[in-house]
Amino acid sequence: MVLYLTFLSLSYKISFLEYLYEGKLKVISNILTELRSTYQLILVSFLILSCSSSTTEESSERRTIDSLYSSDMSYLALLNSEDKRYILTILQDTLHILDSTIASEGYHTPLINMSWSDLALTVKVDNDFGDNIRELKFDYSSNYTPKKDPKTKISQITLTDKIYLSGSERHFNNSENCEFYFPCDCCMGKLLFTSASNYMLVNYCMSDFVVTKGTYEMRDGSITLNSDGSRIDVKYNYEREANPDAKPAFFVEGSTTSGYQLNYRIDTCTRTMLVSERDNGTFIAIETDLQLTDELEHLKEFQLAELLELK
């Protein structure tokens, strides 16, 4: 599988001296992302790339620049391994990888399963100061062969008493480890299926969290969550940073909202996976080994038993 990213149009200005003294090159562009395989073109994406040198010594900076550009600044240059590793990190954090059409057919798109050593980046410039980068292309090859998961596995899935870890697909690796990585403070949640028809969704943001709940229905390989409109906000009392004895430790506030509906399709990687395509992106929930009783006891520690109707 080969991934080509090519500039549609680009007018990008950079000071060469600024790069020399600060050791940074930033490229911000609209990029047409095409993934061609045996089945179809699947993705058009907006991608922001930024690559920088970690060194501050002029001699080292000069070597980095020389690895980017030739003396006449007009050839296709291959970034060194350190630069490629940084670029790959940016790709993994920004590239949207699950197309709804392919996903509905049961395929897994393996873009996130990239090895930095297999990533080749070429940059073409056309004057002495690199004022116009005309082409940026990534070549990536993978031995991954997409395959459908047997429907019999999906039909045997049960959710009762299960806990799923949830987050954006941008923080998910589904072709290698089937795991999340969370580089931010407010991007993780837990989906608790407390019975055959009830759920709780806990979304975390640093020391705070929000709990919503409702009912769910599983049908034909999909799950629909219907919120009952209740919402509980648990917020840390930051006065305790200066006075550890300040009470209470957390503020708890219950409220009623208009509610929401979330639709997931059931899929699998190395474990059961739920996928939800929404207007603001694709979100994943993966099965965990966490114990429901432990999670509910933890919520009770915040005096939420009555609000959550816990026994």
PDB file of C-alpha atoms in Angstrom, residues 11-247:
ATOM      1  CA  SER A  11       2.502  29.704  -1.106  1.00  0.00           C
ATOM      2  CA  TYR A  12       4.766  29.380   1.876  1.00  0.00           C
ATOM      3  CA  LYS A  13       7.234  31.959   3.152  1.00  0.00           C
ATOM      4  CA  ILE A  14      10.147  31.319   5.468  1.00  0.00           C
ATOM      5  CA  SER A  15      13.244  33.241   6.433  1.00  0.00           C
ATOM      6  CA  PHE A  16      16.353  31.197   5.778  1.00  0.00           C
ATOM      7  CA  LEU A  17      18.258  33.135   8.453  1.00  0.00           C
ATOM      8  CA  GLU A  18      15.478  32.473  10.939  1.00  0.00           C
ATOM      9  CA  TYR A  19      15.901  28.794  10.234  1.00  0.00           C
ATOM     10  CA  LEU A  20      19.664  29.062  10.761  1.00  0.00           C
ATOM     11  CA  TYR A  21      19.323  30.743  14.137  1.00  0.00           C
ATOM     12  CA  GLU A  22      16.250  28.993  15.485  1.00  0.00           C
ATOM     13  CA  GLY A  23      16.713  25.614  13.870  1.00  0.00           C
ATOM     14  CA  LYS A  24      13.098  25.353  12.726  1.00  0.00           C
ATOM     15  CA  LEU A  25      11.253  24.786   9.503  1.00  0.00           C
ATOM     16  CA  LYS A  26       7.470  24.960   9.553  1.00  0.00           C
ATOM     17  CA  VAL A  27       5.293  23.901   6.685  1.00  0.00           C
ATOM     18  CA  ILE A  28       1.561  24.552   6.883  1.00  0.00           C
ATOM     19  CA  SER A  29      -0.407  23.558   3.839  1.00  0.00           C
ATOM     20  CA  ASN A  30      -3.531  22.132   2.342  1.00  0.00           C
ATOM     21  CA  ILE A  31      -2.637  18.616   1.278  1.00  0.00           C
ATOM     22  CA  LEU A  32      -4.581  16.202  -0.835  1.00  0.00           C
ATOM     23  CA  THR A  33      -4.291  12.840   0.826  1.00  0.00           C
ATOM     24  CA  GLU A  34      -4.850   9.844  -1.358  1.00  0.00           C
ATOM     25  CA  LEU A  35      -4.673   6.238  -0.318  1.00  0.00           C
ATOM     26  CA  ARG A  36      -4.794   3.905  -3.313  1.00  0.00           C
ATOM     27  CA  SER A  37      -5.165   0.168  -2.784  1.00  0.00           C
ATOM     28  CA  THR A  38      -6.990  -2.643  -4.493  1.00  0.00           C
ATOM     29  CA  TYR A  39     -10.362  -1.461  -3.275  1.00  0.00           C
ATOM     30  CA  GLN A  40     -10.735   2.342  -3.668  1.00  0.00           C
ATOM     31  CA  LEU A  41      -9.622   5.919  -3.000  1.00  0.00           C
ATOM     32  CA  ILE A  42     -10.707   6.611   0.561  1.00  0.00           C
ATOM     33  CA  LEU A  43      -9.421   9.784   2.130  1.00  0.00           C
ATOM     34  CA  VAL A  44      -9.138  13.510   1.597  1.00  0.00           C
ATOM     35  CA  SER A  45      -7.618  15.229   4.595  1.00  0.00           C
ATOM     36  CA  PHE A  46      -6.282  18.530   5.911  1.00  0.00           C
ATOM     37  CA  LEU A  47      -2.823  17.949   7.332  1.00  0.00           C
ATOM     38  CA  ILE A  48      -0.534  20.286   9.243  1.00  0.00           C
ATOM     39  CA  LEU A  49       3.109  19.341   9.206  1.00  0.00           C
ATOM     40  CA  SER A  50       5.855  20.816  11.278  1.00  0.00           C
ATOM     41  CA  CYS A  51       9.427  19.643  11.334  1.00  0.00           C
ATOM     42  CA  SER A  52      12.170  21.026  13.496  1.00  0.00           C
ATOM     43  CA  SER A  53      15.785  20.476  14.410  1.00  0.00           C
ATOM     44  CA  SER A  54      16.489  19.607  18.033  1.00  0.00           C
ATOM     45  CA  THR A  55      19.969  21.062  17.999  1.00  0.00           C
ATOM     46  CA  THR A  56      20.984  24.668  18.616  1.00  0.00           C
ATOM     47  CA  GLU A  57      24.669  24.621  17.628  1.00  0.00           C
ATOM     48  CA  GLU A  58      25.318  26.309  14.295  1.00  0.00           C
ATOM     49  CA  SER A  59      27.453  23.471  12.939  1.00  0.00           C
ATOM     50  CA  SER A  60      24.781  20.897  13.725  1.00  0.00           C
ATOM     51  CA  GLU A  61      22.101  23.164  12.298  1.00  0.00           C
ATOM     52  CA  ARG A  62      24.116  23.513   9.127  1.00  0.00           C
ATOM     53  CA  ARG A  63      24.313  19.734   8.783  1.00  0.00           C
ATOM     54  CA  THR A  64      20.560  19.490   9.268  1.00  0.00           C
ATOM     55  CA  ILE A  65      19.988  22.135   6.606  1.00  0.00           C
ATOM     56  CA  ASP A  66      22.383  20.382   4.251  1.00  0.00           C
ATOM     57  CA  SER A  67      20.385  17.187   4.687  1.00  0.00           C
ATOM     58  CA  LEU A  68      17.274  19.122   3.617  1.00  0.00           C
ATOM     59  CA  TYR A  69      18.681  21.116   0.719  1.00  0.00           C
ATOM     60  CA  SER A  70      21.520  20.839  -1.761  1.00  0.00           C
ATOM     61  CA  SER A  71      23.808  23.787  -2.493  1.00  0.00           C
ATOM     62  CA  ASP A  72      21.597  24.965  -5.362  1.00  0.00           C
ATOM     63  CA  MET A  73      18.378  24.275  -3.417  1.00  0.00           C
ATOM     64  CA  SER A  74      16.711  22.514  -6.316  1.00  0.00           C
ATOM     65  CA  TYR A  75      16.774  18.760  -5.809  1.00  0.00           C
ATOM     66  CA  LEU A  76      14.535  16.191  -4.190  1.00  0.00           C
ATOM     67  CA  ALA A  77      15.985  15.788  -0.712  1.00  0.00           C
ATOM     68  CA  LEU A  78      15.558  12.840   1.612  1.00  0.00           C
ATOM     69  CA  LEU A  79      15.214  13.742   5.271  1.00  0.00           C
ATOM     70  CA  ASN A  80      17.412  11.931   7.741  1.00  0.00           C
ATOM     71  CA  SER A  81      15.993   9.318  10.108  1.00  0.00           C
ATOM     72  CA  GLU A  82      15.535  11.721  13.031  1.00  0.00           C
ATOM     73  CA  ASP A  83      13.508  14.112  10.882  1.00  0.00           C
ATOM     74  CA  LYS A  84      11.462  11.228   9.503  1.00  0.00           C
ATOM     75  CA  ARG A  85      10.704  10.009  13.006  1.00  0.00           C
ATOM     76  CA  TYR A  86       9.386  13.472  13.932  1.00  0.00           C
ATOM     77  CA  ILE A  87       7.279  13.691  10.775  1.00  0.00           C
ATOM     78  CA  LEU A  88       5.809  10.268  11.488  1.00  0.00           C
ATOM     79  CA  THR A  89       4.827  11.388  14.989  1.00  0.00           C
ATOM     80  CA  ILE A  90       2.942  14.325  13.485  1.00  0.00           C
ATOM     81  CA  LEU A  91       1.244  12.031  10.976  1.00  0.00           C
ATOM     82  CA  GLN A  92       0.141   9.621  13.670  1.00  0.00           C
ATOM     83  CA  ASP A  93      -1.398  12.435  15.696  1.00  0.00           C
ATOM     84  CA  THR A  94      -3.189  14.252  12.873  1.00  0.00           C
ATOM     85  CA  LEU A  95      -4.144  11.858  10.098  1.00  0.00           C
ATOM     86  CA  HIS A  96      -7.721  10.595  10.080  1.00  0.00           C
ATOM     87  CA  ILE A  97      -7.525   6.962   9.078  1.00  0.00           C
ATOM     88  CA  LEU A  98     -10.951   5.373   9.120  1.00  0.00           C
ATOM     89  CA  ASP A  99     -13.139   6.016   6.083  1.00  0.00           C
ATOM     90  CA  SER A 100     -16.804   5.277   6.705  1.00  0.00           C
ATOM     91  CA  THR A 101     -17.276   3.401   3.430  1.00  0.00           C
ATOM     92  CA  ILE A 102     -14.352   1.071   3.970  1.00  0.00           C
ATOM     93  CA  ALA A 103     -15.224   0.698   7.638  1.00  0.00           C
ATOM     94  CA  SER A 104     -18.781  -0.330   6.815  1.00  0.00           C
ATOM     95  CA  GLU A 105     -17.371  -3.171   4.720  1.00  0.00           C
ATOM     96  CA  GLY A 106     -15.444  -4.498   7.708  1.00  0.00           C
ATOM     97  CA  TYR A 107     -11.964  -3.456   6.584  1.00  0.00           C
ATOM     98  CA  HIS A 108      -9.308  -1.989   8.861  1.00  0.00           C
ATOM     99  CA  THR A 109      -7.265   0.827   7.361  1.00  0.00           C
ATOM    100  CA  PRO A 110      -3.632   0.341   8.506  1.00  0.00           C
ATOM    101  CA  LEU A 111      -2.241   3.854   8.010  1.00  0.00           C
ATOM    102  CA  ILE A 112      -1.295   4.230  11.643  1.00  0.00           C
ATOM    103  CA  ASN A 113       0.850   1.077  11.477  1.00  0.00           C
ATOM    104  CA  MET A 114       3.863   2.867  10.015  1.00  0.00           C
ATOM    105  CA  SER A 115       7.508   2.367  10.790  1.00  0.00           C
ATOM    106  CA  TRP A 116       9.621   5.518  10.649  1.00  0.00           C
ATOM    107  CA  SER A 117      12.340   3.623   8.793  1.00  0.00           C
ATOM    108  CA  ASP A 118       9.884   2.876   5.970  1.00  0.00           C
ATOM    109  CA  LEU A 119       8.813   6.493   5.521  1.00  0.00           C
ATOM    110  CA  ALA A 120      10.449   8.420   2.688  1.00  0.00           C
ATOM    111  CA  LEU A 121       9.890  12.168   2.412  1.00  0.00           C
ATOM    112  CA  THR A 122      10.899  14.236  -0.593  1.00  0.00           C
ATOM    113  CA  VAL A 123      10.810  18.029  -0.769  1.00  0.00           C
ATOM    114  CA  LYS A 124      11.246  20.055  -3.951  1.00  0.00           C
ATOM    115  CA  VAL A 125      12.130  23.764  -3.827  1.00  0.00           C
ATOM    116  CA  ASP A 126      12.853  26.178  -6.633  1.00  0.00           C
ATOM    117  CA  ASN A 127      15.040  29.016  -5.369  1.00  0.00           C
ATOM    118  CA  ASP A 128      17.904  29.828  -3.027  1.00  0.00           C
ATOM    119  CA  PHE A 129      15.797  30.512   0.038  1.00  0.00           C
ATOM    120  CA  GLY A 130      13.187  27.801  -0.268  1.00  0.00           C
ATOM    121  CA  ASP A 131      10.401  30.363  -0.603  1.00  0.00           C
ATOM    122  CA  ASN A 132       8.273  28.051  -2.706  1.00  0.00           C
ATOM    123  CA  ILE A 133       7.991  24.390  -1.956  1.00  0.00           C
ATOM    124  CA  ARG A 134       6.270  22.947  -4.983  1.00  0.00           C
ATOM    125  CA  GLU A 135       5.922  19.330  -4.000  1.00  0.00           C
ATOM    126  CA  LEU A 136       5.907  17.232  -0.860  1.00  0.00           C
ATOM    127  CA  LYS A 137       5.453  13.500  -1.217  1.00  0.00           C
ATOM    128  CA  PHE A 138       5.396  10.676   1.283  1.00  0.00           C
ATOM    129  CA  ASP A 139       5.957   7.121   0.130  1.00  0.00           C
ATOM    130  CA  TYR A 140       5.004   4.365   2.503  1.00  0.00           C
ATOM    131  CA  SER A 141       4.797   0.634   1.855  1.00  0.00           C
ATOM    132  CA  SER A 142       3.056  -1.890   4.050  1.00  0.00           C
ATOM    133  CA  ASN A 143       2.663  -5.648   3.891  1.00  0.00           C
ATOM    134  CA  TYR A 144      -0.695  -5.351   5.636  1.00  0.00           C
ATOM    135  CA  THR A 145      -3.540  -7.129   3.817  1.00  0.00           C
ATOM    136  CA  PRO A 146      -7.026  -5.953   4.759  1.00  0.00           C
ATOM    137  CA  LYS A 147      -9.466  -8.677   5.638  1.00  0.00           C
ATOM    138  CA  LYS A 148     -12.995  -8.871   6.906  1.00  0.00           C
ATOM    139  CA  ASP A 149     -13.837 -10.133  10.345  1.00  0.00           C
ATOM    140  CA  PRO A 150     -16.311 -13.015  10.424  1.00  0.00           C
ATOM    141  CA  LYS A 151     -19.813 -11.813  11.253  1.00  0.00           C
ATOM    142  CA  THR A 152     -20.230 -14.742  13.608  1.00  0.00           C
ATOM    143  CA  LYS A 153     -17.779 -13.090  16.005  1.00  0.00           C
ATOM    144  CA  ILE A 154     -19.789  -9.869  16.077  1.00  0.00           C
ATOM    145  CA  SER A 155     -23.046 -11.715  16.673  1.00  0.00           C
ATOM    146  CA  GLN A 156     -21.548 -13.377  19.751  1.00  0.00           C
ATOM    147  CA  ILE A 157     -20.475 -10.124  21.434  1.00  0.00           C
ATOM    148  CA  THR A 158     -22.075  -9.213  24.756  1.00  0.00           C
ATOM    149  CA  LEU A 159     -21.676  -5.852  26.468  1.00  0.00           C
ATOM    150  CA  THR A 160     -23.201  -6.362  29.908  1.00  0.00           C
ATOM    151  CA  ASP A 161     -20.765  -5.537  32.745  1.00  0.00           C
ATOM    152  CA  LYS A 162     -18.070  -4.538  30.232  1.00  0.00           C
ATOM    153  CA  ILE A 163     -15.970  -1.357  30.295  1.00  0.00           C
ATOM    154  CA  TYR A 164     -14.699   0.229  27.089  1.00  0.00           C
ATOM    155  CA  LEU A 165     -11.964   2.848  26.843  1.00  0.00           C
ATOM    156  CA  SER A 166     -12.997   5.618  24.439  1.00  0.00           C
ATOM    157  CA  GLY A 167     -11.274   8.386  22.510  1.00  0.00           C
ATOM    158  CA  SER A 168     -10.576   9.867  19.097  1.00  0.00           C
ATOM    159  CA  GLU A 169      -9.196   7.676  16.314  1.00  0.00           C
ATOM    160  CA  ARG A 170      -6.248  10.113  16.150  1.00  0.00           C
ATOM    161  CA  HIS A 171      -4.992   8.548  19.384  1.00  0.00           C
ATOM    162  CA  PHE A 172      -5.621   4.958  18.376  1.00  0.00           C
ATOM    163  CA  ASN A 173      -3.450   2.267  16.797  1.00  0.00           C
ATOM    164  CA  ASN A 174      -5.734  -0.399  15.406  1.00  0.00           C
ATOM    165  CA  SER A 175      -3.414  -2.388  13.184  1.00  0.00           C
ATOM    166  CA  GLU A 176      -0.564  -3.211  15.543  1.00  0.00           C
ATOM    167  CA  ASN A 177      -1.517  -3.149  19.219  1.00  0.00           C
ATOM    168  CA  CYS A 178      -5.186  -2.148  19.165  1.00  0.00           C
ATOM    169  CA  GLU A 179      -4.426   0.416  21.865  1.00  0.00           C
ATOM    170  CA  PHE A 180      -4.925   4.093  22.612  1.00  0.00           C
ATOM    171  CA  TYR A 181      -2.172   6.545  23.391  1.00  0.00           C
ATOM    172  CA  PHE A 182      -3.365   9.728  25.094  1.00  0.00           C
ATOM    173  CA  PRO A 183      -0.950  12.677  24.723  1.00  0.00           C
ATOM    174  CA  CYS A 184      -3.506  15.154  26.091  1.00  0.00           C
ATOM    175  CA  ASP A 185      -5.310  15.825  29.374  1.00  0.00           C
ATOM    176  CA  CYS A 186      -8.872  15.896  28.075  1.00  0.00           C
ATOM    177  CA  CYS A 187      -9.169  13.168  25.443  1.00  0.00           C
ATOM    178  CA  MET A 188      -9.997   9.962  27.345  1.00  0.00           C
ATOM    179  CA  GLY A 189     -13.297   8.462  28.415  1.00  0.00           C
ATOM    180  CA  LYS A 190     -14.786   5.239  29.740  1.00  0.00           C
ATOM    181  CA  LEU A 191     -17.981   3.627  28.502  1.00  0.00           C
ATOM    182  CA  LEU A 192     -19.563   1.440  31.189  1.00  0.00           C
ATOM    183  CA  PHE A 193     -22.279  -1.033  30.211  1.00  0.00           C
ATOM    184  CA  THR A 194     -23.926  -1.475  33.598  1.00  0.00           C
ATOM    185  CA  SER A 195     -26.660  -3.893  32.474  1.00  0.00           C
ATOM    186  CA  ALA A 196     -28.172  -5.420  29.350  1.00  0.00           C
ATOM    187  CA  SER A 197     -29.756  -2.056  28.512  1.00  0.00           C
ATOM    188  CA  ASN A 198     -28.078   0.709  30.572  1.00  0.00           C
ATOM    189  CA  TYR A 199     -24.768   2.531  30.200  1.00  0.00           C
ATOM    190  CA  MET A 200     -22.694   5.330  31.715  1.00  0.00           C
ATOM    191  CA  LEU A 201     -20.213   7.481  29.818  1.00  0.00           C
ATOM    192  CA  VAL A 202     -17.412   9.095  31.845  1.00  0.00           C
ATOM    193  CA  ASN A 203     -15.303  11.742  30.084  1.00  0.00           C
ATOM    194  CA  TYR A 204     -12.136  12.910  31.842  1.00  0.00           C
ATOM    195  CA  CYS A 205     -10.340  16.261  31.740  1.00  0.00           C
ATOM    196  CA  MET A 206      -7.353  16.445  34.095  1.00  0.00           C
ATOM    197  CA  SER A 207      -8.760  16.106  37.637  1.00  0.00           C
ATOM    198  CA  ASP A 208     -12.349  16.739  36.507  1.00  0.00           C
ATOM    199  CA  PHE A 209     -14.836  14.436  34.845  1.00  0.00           C
ATOM    200  CA  VAL A 210     -18.386  14.400  33.487  1.00  0.00           C
ATOM    201  CA  VAL A 211     -20.814  11.485  33.771  1.00  0.00           C
ATOM    202  CA  THR A 212     -23.822  10.980  31.505  1.00  0.00           C
ATOM    203  CA  LYS A 213     -26.029   7.916  31.322  1.00  0.00           C
ATOM    204  CA  GLY A 214     -28.942   6.360  29.497  1.00  0.00           C
ATOM    205  CA  THR A 215     -30.005   3.229  27.647  1.00  0.00           C
ATOM    206  CA  TYR A 216     -28.484   1.367  24.733  1.00  0.00           C
ATOM    207  CA  GLU A 217     -29.700  -1.050  22.099  1.00  0.00           C
ATOM    208  CA  MET A 218     -27.628  -3.525  20.096  1.00  0.00           C
ATOM    209  CA  ARG A 219     -28.938  -4.596  16.698  1.00  0.00           C
ATOM    210  CA  ASP A 220     -27.449  -5.926  13.440  1.00  0.00           C
ATOM    211  CA  GLY A 221     -23.830  -5.239  14.356  1.00  0.00           C
ATOM    212  CA  SER A 222     -24.473  -1.741  15.667  1.00  0.00           C
ATOM    213  CA  ILE A 223     -25.100  -0.072  19.028  1.00  0.00           C
ATOM    214  CA  THR A 224     -27.190   3.016  19.727  1.00  0.00           C
ATOM    215  CA  LEU A 225     -26.740   4.983  22.958  1.00  0.00           C
ATOM    216  CA  ASN A 226     -29.625   7.224  24.030  1.00  0.00           C
ATOM    217  CA  SER A 227     -28.847   9.647  26.845  1.00  0.00           C
ATOM    218  CA  ASP A 228     -31.573  10.253  29.438  1.00  0.00           C
ATOM    219  CA  GLY A 229     -30.506  13.910  29.643  1.00  0.00           C
ATOM    220  CA  SER A 230     -28.870  13.695  33.062  1.00  0.00           C
ATOM    221  CA  ARG A 231     -25.372  15.102  33.519  1.00  0.00           C
ATOM    222  CA  ILE A 232     -23.053  15.136  36.525  1.00  0.00           C
ATOM    223  CA  ASP A 233     -20.006  17.414  36.626  1.00  0.00           C
ATOM    224  CA  VAL A 234     -17.278  16.579  39.141  1.00  0.00           C
ATOM    225  CA  LYS A 235     -14.713  19.366  39.478  1.00  0.00           C
ATOM    226  CA  TYR A 236     -11.600  19.412  41.599  1.00  0.00           C
ATOM    227  CA  ASN A 237     -11.336  22.132  44.248  1.00  0.00           C
ATOM    228  CA  TYR A 238      -8.112  23.833  43.164  1.00  0.00           C
ATOM    229  CA  GLU A 239      -8.007  25.779  46.417  1.00  0.00           C
ATOM    230  CA  ARG A 240      -6.481  22.588  47.812  1.00  0.00           C
ATOM    231  CA  GLU A 241      -3.311  23.355  45.847  1.00  0.00           C
ATOM    232  CA  ALA A 242      -2.630  26.135  48.358  1.00  0.00           C
ATOM    233  CA  ASN A 243      -4.565  24.687  51.294  1.00  0.00           C
ATOM    234  CA  PRO A 244      -4.670  20.860  51.362  1.00  0.00           C
ATOM    235  CA  ASP A 245      -7.356  20.986  54.069  1.00  0.00           C
ATOM    236  CA  ALA A 246      -9.826  22.966  51.953  1.00  0.00           C
ATOM    237  CA  LYS A 247     -13.255  21.338  51.727  1.00  0.00           C
TER     238      LYS A 247
END
